[in-house]
Short mmCIF file of C-alpha atoms and ligand atoms in Angstrom, two decimals:
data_model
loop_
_atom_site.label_atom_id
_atom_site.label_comp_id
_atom_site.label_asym_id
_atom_site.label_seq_id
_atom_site.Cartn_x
_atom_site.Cartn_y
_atom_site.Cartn_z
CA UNK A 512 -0.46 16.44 -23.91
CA UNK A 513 -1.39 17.91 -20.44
CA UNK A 514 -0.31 15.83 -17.52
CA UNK A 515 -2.08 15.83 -14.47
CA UNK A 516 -0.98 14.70 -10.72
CA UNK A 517 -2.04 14.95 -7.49
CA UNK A 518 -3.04 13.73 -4.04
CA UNK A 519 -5.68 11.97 -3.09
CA UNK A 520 -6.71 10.91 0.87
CA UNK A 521 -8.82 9.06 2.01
CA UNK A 522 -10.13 9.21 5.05
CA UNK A 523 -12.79 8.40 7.43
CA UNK A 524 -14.09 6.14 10.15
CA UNK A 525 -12.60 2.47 10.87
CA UNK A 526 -13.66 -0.01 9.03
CA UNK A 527 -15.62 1.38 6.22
CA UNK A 528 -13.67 0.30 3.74
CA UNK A 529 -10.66 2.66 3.10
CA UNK A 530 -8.14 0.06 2.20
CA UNK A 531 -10.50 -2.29 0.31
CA UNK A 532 -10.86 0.86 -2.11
CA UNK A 533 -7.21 2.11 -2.27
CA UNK A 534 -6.29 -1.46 -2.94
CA UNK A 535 -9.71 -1.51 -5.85
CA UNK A 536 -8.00 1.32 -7.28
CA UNK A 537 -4.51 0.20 -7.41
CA UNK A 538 -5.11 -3.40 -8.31
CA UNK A 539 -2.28 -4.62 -5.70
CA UNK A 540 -3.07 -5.39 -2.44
CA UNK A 541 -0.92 -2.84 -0.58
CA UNK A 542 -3.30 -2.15 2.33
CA UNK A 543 -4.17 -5.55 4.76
CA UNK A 544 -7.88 -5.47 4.95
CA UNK A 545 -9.48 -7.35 8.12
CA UNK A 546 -13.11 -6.93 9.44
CA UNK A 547 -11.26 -5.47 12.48
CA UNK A 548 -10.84 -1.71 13.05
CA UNK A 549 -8.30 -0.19 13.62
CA UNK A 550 -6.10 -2.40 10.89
CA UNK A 551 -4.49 0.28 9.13
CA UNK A 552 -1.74 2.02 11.47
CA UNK A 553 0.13 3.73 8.70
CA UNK A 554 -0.01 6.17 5.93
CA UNK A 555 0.41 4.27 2.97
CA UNK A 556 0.24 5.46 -0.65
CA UNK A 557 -0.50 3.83 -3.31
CA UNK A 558 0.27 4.83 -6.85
CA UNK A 559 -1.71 5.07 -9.86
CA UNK A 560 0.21 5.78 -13.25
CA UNK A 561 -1.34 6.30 -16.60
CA UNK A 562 0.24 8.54 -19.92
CA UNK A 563 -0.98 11.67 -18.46
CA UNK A 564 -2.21 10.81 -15.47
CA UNK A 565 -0.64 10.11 -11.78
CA UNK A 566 -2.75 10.00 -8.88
CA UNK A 567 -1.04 9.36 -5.51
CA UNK A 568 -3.76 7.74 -3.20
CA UNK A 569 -3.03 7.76 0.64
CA UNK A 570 -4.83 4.99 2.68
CA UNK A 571 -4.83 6.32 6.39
CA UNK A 572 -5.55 4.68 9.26
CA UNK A 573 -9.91 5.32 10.78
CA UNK A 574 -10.23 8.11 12.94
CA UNK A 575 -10.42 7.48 17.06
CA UNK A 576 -10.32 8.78 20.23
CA UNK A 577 -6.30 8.49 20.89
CA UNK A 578 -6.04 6.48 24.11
CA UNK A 579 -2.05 5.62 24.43
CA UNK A 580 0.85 6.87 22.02
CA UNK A 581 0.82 4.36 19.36
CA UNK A 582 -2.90 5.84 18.16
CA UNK A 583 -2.07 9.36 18.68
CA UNK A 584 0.50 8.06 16.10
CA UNK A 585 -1.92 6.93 13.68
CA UNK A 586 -4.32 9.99 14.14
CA UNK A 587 -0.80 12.21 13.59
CA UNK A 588 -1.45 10.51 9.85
CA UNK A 589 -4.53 11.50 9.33
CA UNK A 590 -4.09 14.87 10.00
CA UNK A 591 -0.76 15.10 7.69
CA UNK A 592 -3.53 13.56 4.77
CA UNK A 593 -5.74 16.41 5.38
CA UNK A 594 -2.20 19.18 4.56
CA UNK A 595 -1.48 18.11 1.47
CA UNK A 596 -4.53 16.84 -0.31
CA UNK A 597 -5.87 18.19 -3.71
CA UNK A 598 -8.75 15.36 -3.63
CA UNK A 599 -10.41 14.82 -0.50
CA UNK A 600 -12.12 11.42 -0.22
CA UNK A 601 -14.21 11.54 2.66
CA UNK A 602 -15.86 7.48 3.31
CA UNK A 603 -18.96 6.37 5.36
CA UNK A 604 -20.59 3.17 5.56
CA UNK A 605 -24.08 2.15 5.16
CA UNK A 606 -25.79 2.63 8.18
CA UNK A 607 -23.30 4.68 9.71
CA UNK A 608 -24.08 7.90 11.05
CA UNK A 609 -21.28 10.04 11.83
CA UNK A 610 -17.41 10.43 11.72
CA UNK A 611 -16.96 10.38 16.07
CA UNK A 612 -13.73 13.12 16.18
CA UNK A 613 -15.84 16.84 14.89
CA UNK A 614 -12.73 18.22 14.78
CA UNK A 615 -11.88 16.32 11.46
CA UNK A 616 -15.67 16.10 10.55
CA UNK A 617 -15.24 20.26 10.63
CA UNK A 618 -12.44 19.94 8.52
CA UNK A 619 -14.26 18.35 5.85
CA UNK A 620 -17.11 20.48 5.88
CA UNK A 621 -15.19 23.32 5.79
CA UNK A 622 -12.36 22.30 2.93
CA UNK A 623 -11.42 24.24 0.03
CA UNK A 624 -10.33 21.58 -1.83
CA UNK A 625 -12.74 19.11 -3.19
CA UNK A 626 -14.34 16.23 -1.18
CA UNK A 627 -15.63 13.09 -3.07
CA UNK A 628 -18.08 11.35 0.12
CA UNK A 629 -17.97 7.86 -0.96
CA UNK A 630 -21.23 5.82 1.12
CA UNK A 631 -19.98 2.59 0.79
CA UNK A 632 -20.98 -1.13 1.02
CA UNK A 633 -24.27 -0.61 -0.78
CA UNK A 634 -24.31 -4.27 -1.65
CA UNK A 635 -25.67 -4.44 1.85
CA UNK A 636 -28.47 -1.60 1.38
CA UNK A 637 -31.52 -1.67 -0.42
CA UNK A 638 -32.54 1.23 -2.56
CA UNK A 639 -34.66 2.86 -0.21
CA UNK A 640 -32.39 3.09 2.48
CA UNK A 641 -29.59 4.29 -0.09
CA UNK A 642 -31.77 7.00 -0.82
CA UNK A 643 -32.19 7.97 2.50
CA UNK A 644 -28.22 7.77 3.38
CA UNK A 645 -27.52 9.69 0.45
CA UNK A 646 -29.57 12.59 1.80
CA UNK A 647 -28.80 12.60 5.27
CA UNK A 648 -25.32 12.77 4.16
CA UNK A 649 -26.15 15.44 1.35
CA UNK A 650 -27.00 17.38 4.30
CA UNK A 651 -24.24 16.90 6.58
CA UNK A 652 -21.44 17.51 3.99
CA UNK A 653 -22.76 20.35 1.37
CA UNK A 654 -19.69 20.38 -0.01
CA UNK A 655 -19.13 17.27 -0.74
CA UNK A 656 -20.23 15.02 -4.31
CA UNK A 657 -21.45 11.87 -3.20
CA UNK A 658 -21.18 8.51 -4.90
CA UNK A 659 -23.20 5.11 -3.72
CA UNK A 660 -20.31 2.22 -4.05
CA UNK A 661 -19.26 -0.64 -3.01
CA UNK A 662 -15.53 -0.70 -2.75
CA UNK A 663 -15.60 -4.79 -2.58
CA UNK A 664 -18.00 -5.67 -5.46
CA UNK A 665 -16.25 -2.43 -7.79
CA UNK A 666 -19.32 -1.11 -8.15
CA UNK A 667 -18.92 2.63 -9.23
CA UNK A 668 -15.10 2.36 -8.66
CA UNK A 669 -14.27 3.28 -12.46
CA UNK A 670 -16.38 6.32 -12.12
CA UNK A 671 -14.98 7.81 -8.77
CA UNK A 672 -11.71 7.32 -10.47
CA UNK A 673 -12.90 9.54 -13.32
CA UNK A 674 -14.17 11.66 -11.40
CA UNK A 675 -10.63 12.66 -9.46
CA UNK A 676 -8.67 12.40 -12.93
CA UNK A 677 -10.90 15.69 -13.76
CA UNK A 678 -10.37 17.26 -10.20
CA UNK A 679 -6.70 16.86 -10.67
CA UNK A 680 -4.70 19.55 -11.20
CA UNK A 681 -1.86 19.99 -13.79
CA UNK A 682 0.75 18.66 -12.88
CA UNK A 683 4.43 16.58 -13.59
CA UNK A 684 4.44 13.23 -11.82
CA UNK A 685 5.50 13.21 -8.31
CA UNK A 686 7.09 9.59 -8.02
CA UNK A 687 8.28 7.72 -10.74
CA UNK A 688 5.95 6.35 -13.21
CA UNK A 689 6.73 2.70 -12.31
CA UNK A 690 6.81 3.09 -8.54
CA UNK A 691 3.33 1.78 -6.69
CA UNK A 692 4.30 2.89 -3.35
CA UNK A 693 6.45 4.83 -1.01
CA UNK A 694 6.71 1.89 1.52
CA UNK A 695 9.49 -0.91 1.54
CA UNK A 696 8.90 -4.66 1.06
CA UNK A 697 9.36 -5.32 4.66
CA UNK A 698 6.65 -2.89 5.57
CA UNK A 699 4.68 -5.32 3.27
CA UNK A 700 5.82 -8.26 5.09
CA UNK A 701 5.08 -6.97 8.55
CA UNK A 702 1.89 -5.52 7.54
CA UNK A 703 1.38 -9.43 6.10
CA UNK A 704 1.81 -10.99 9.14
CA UNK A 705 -0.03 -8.61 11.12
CA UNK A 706 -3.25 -9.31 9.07
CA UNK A 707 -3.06 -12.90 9.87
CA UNK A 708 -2.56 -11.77 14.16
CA UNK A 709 -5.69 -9.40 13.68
CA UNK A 710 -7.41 -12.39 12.18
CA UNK A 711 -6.53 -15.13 14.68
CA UNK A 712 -6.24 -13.58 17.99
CA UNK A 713 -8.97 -12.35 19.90
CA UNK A 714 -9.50 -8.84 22.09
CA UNK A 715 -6.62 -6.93 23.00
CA UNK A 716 -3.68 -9.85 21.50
CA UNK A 717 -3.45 -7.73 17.29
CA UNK A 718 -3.25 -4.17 19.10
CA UNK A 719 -0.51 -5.00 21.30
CA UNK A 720 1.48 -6.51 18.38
CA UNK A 721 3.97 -5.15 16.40
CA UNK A 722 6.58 -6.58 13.53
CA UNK A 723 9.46 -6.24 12.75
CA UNK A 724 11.46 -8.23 9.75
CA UNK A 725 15.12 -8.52 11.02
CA UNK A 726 16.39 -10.43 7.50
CA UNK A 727 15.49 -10.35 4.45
CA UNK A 728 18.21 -12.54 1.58
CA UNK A 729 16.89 -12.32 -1.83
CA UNK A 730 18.60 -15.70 -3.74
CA UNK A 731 17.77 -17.07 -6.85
CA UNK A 732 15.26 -19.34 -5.95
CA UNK A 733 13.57 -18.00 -3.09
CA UNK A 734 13.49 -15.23 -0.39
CA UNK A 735 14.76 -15.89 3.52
CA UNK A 736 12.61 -13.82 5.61
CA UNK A 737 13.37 -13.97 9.52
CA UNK A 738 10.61 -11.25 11.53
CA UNK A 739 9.95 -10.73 15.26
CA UNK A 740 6.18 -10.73 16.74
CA UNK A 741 6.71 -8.09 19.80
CA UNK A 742 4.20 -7.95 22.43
CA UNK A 743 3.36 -6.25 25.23
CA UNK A 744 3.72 -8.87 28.04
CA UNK A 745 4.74 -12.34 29.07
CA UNK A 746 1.35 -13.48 29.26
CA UNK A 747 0.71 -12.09 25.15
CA UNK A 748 3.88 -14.38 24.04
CA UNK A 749 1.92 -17.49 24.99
CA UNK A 750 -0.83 -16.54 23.74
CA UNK A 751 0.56 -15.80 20.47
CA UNK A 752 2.58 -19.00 20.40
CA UNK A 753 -0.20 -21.39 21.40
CA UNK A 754 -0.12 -24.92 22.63
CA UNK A 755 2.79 -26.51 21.32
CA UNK A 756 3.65 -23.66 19.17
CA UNK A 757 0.32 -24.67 16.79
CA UNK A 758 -1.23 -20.69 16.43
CA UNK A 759 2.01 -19.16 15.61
CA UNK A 760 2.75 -22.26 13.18
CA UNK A 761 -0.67 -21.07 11.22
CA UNK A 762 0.49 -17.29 11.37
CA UNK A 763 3.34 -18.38 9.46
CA UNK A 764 1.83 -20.85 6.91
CA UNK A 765 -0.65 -18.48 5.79
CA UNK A 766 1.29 -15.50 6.03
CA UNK A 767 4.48 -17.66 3.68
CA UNK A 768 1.37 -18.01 1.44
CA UNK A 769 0.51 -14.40 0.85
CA UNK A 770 4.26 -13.31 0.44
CA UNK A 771 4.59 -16.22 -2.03
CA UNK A 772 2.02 -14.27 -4.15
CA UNK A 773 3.10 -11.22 -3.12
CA UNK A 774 6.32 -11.55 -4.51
CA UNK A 775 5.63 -14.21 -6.94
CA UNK A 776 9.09 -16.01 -5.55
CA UNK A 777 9.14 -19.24 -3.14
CA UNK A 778 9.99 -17.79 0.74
CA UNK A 779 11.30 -18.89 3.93
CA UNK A 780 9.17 -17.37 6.83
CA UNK A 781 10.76 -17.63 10.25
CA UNK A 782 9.10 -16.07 12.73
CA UNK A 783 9.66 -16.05 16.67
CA UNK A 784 7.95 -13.75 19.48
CA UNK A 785 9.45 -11.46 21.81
CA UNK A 786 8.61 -8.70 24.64
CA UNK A 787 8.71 -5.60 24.15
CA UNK A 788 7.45 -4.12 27.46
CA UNK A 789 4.79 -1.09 26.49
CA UNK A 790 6.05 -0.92 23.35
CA UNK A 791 2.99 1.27 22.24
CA UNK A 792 3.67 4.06 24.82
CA UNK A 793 7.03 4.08 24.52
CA UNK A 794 8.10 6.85 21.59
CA UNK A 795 11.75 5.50 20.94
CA UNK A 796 10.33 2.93 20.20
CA UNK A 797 7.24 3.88 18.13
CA UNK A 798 9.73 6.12 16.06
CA UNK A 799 11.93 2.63 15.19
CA UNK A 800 9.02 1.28 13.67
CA UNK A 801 7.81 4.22 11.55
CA UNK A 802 5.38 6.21 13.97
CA UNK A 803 6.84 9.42 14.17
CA UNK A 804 5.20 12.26 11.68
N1 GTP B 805 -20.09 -5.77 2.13
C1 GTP B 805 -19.02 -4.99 1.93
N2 GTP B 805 -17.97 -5.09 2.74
C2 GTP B 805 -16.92 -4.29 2.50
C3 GTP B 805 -16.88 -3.35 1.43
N3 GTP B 805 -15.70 -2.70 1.47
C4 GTP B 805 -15.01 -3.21 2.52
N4 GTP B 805 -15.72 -4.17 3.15
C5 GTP B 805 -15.34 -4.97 4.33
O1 GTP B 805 -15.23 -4.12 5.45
C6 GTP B 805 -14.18 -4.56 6.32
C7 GTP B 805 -13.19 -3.44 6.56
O2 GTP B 805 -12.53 -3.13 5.35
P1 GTP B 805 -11.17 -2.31 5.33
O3 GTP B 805 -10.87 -1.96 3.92
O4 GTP B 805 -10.11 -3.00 6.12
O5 GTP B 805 -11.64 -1.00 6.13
P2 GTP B 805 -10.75 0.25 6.62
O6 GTP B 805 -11.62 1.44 6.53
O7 GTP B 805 -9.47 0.29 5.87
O8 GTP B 805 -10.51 -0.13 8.15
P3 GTP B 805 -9.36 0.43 9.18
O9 GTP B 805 -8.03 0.29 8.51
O10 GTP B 805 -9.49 -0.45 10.37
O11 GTP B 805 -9.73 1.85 9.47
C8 GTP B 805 -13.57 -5.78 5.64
O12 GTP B 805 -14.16 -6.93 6.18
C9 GTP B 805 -13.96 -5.60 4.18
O13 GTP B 805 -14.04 -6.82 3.45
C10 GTP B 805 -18.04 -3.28 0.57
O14 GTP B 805 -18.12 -2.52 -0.39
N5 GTP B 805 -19.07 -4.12 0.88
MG1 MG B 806 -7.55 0.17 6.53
#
């Protein structure tokens, strides 16, 4: 039997969807999904094993304008998805009208490998303005196959997937057939908590946060997790905290619960908040917590 493996990156602007449909695909929730852009920081694969099939799927974080270290960073990721792609998968939104950095959109027009545009969220679109999208985009990306979805209602999932099993190339596996990711369970627990900052806190408070799980005991009966909020600046700590310690008391209830069915074991989640002055700009630190590529 002929096996076939390959890459897979997905890519595009912030918030469209790009972890709601690596996580579709993989049927774990690797990715933290939040109506807030800019919620994906890393490159995170996620891996999707079959007989003869193994398709590595990178989620990457949406394309901006860099404006301190921390996103240059994140676009440094989305650049290293374009190098070693065999699948492109290039996502836009309904309604949306262009990817806002051309010298990625170029990139995609001008690939040799093949791009899969995925217009997404269609459960918000009505037929006519589907058909529209699909030829404005039709258009913009010649090279590209395009396929109406909706990454949150599955609709058309199955088929993109069928589609990149044929674009695949032969190939032996490239991780073992068992493994779902290349990330660590404490990436899983910061990224955990972070959701539940992006969620909570308003404005500038989720971008200036960063975690960092200092412990992590595996017993029996239950996991001991100890992890450090670091902010910015004094005034962020208090923020974060909240009157009588009440906001970071919900962080940490609803982020126990996740982990809980994460791991399927009972956890202890203690978290406490510290300053990290400028942590974002600073690239000793960014390196530390898995920024450098
Ligand atoms: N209606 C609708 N909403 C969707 C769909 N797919 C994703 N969303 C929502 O869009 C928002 C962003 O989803 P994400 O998967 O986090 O988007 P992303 O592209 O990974 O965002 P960044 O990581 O910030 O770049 C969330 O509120 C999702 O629930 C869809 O097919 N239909
Ligand atoms: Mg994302």
């Amino acid at each position: 039997m002929n096996h076939k493996a390959g890459f897979v990156n997905i890519i595009g602007n912030p918030n469209v969807g790009k972890s709601t449909l690596m996580n579709a695909f993989v049927g774990e929730k690797l990715s933290i999904i939040t109506s807030k852009a800019q919620t994906t920081r890393h490159r995170i694969l996620g891996i999707v094993n079959g007989d003869d099939f193994q398709v590595v799927l990178s989620d990457t974080p949406g394309i901006i304008k860099p404006a301190y270290e921390l996103q240059e960073s994140m676009m440094g990721f989305v650049k290293s998805a374009f190098e070693d792609a065999d699948v492109l998968i290039y996502m836009v939104e309904i309604g949306e009208q262009e990817l806002k950095d051309e010298t990625f959109f170029n990139k995609i027009t001008s690939s040799q490998i093949p791009v899969l545009l995925l217009l997404n969220k269609i459960d918000k679109s009505n037929q006519e303005q589907l058909e529209t999208q699909v030829q404005v985009w039709a258009e913009k990306v010649p090279n590209a196959e395009i396929f109406p979805i909706s990454a949150l209602e599955g609709f058309n999932v199955k088929e993109v997937f069928n589609r990149i099993i044929d674009l695949l190339p032969e190939s032996p596996a490239f991780y073992p057939k068992d493994q779902l990711t290349d990330k660590p369970e404490r990436f899983f627990i910061n990224e955990t908590i972070r959701e539940k900052i992006l969620l909570h806190y308003k404005k500038e408070i989720p971008y200036a946060v960063e975690i960092e799980t200092e412990e992590f005991f595996e017993e029996e009966e239950i996991i001991r997790i100890r992890a450090v909020i670091m902010v910015e600046r004094e005034t962020q700590k208090g923020i974060i905290i909240g009157h009588k310690g009440s906001a970071l008391k919900r962080v940490g209830v609803e982020a126990r619960k996740d982990l809980e069915a994460f791991f399927g074991k009972q956890i202890h989640l203690e978290t406490y908040v510290k300053v990290n002055k400028n942590w974002r700009s600073n690239q000793n630190q960014l390196k530390r917590f898995g920024y450098n590529n």
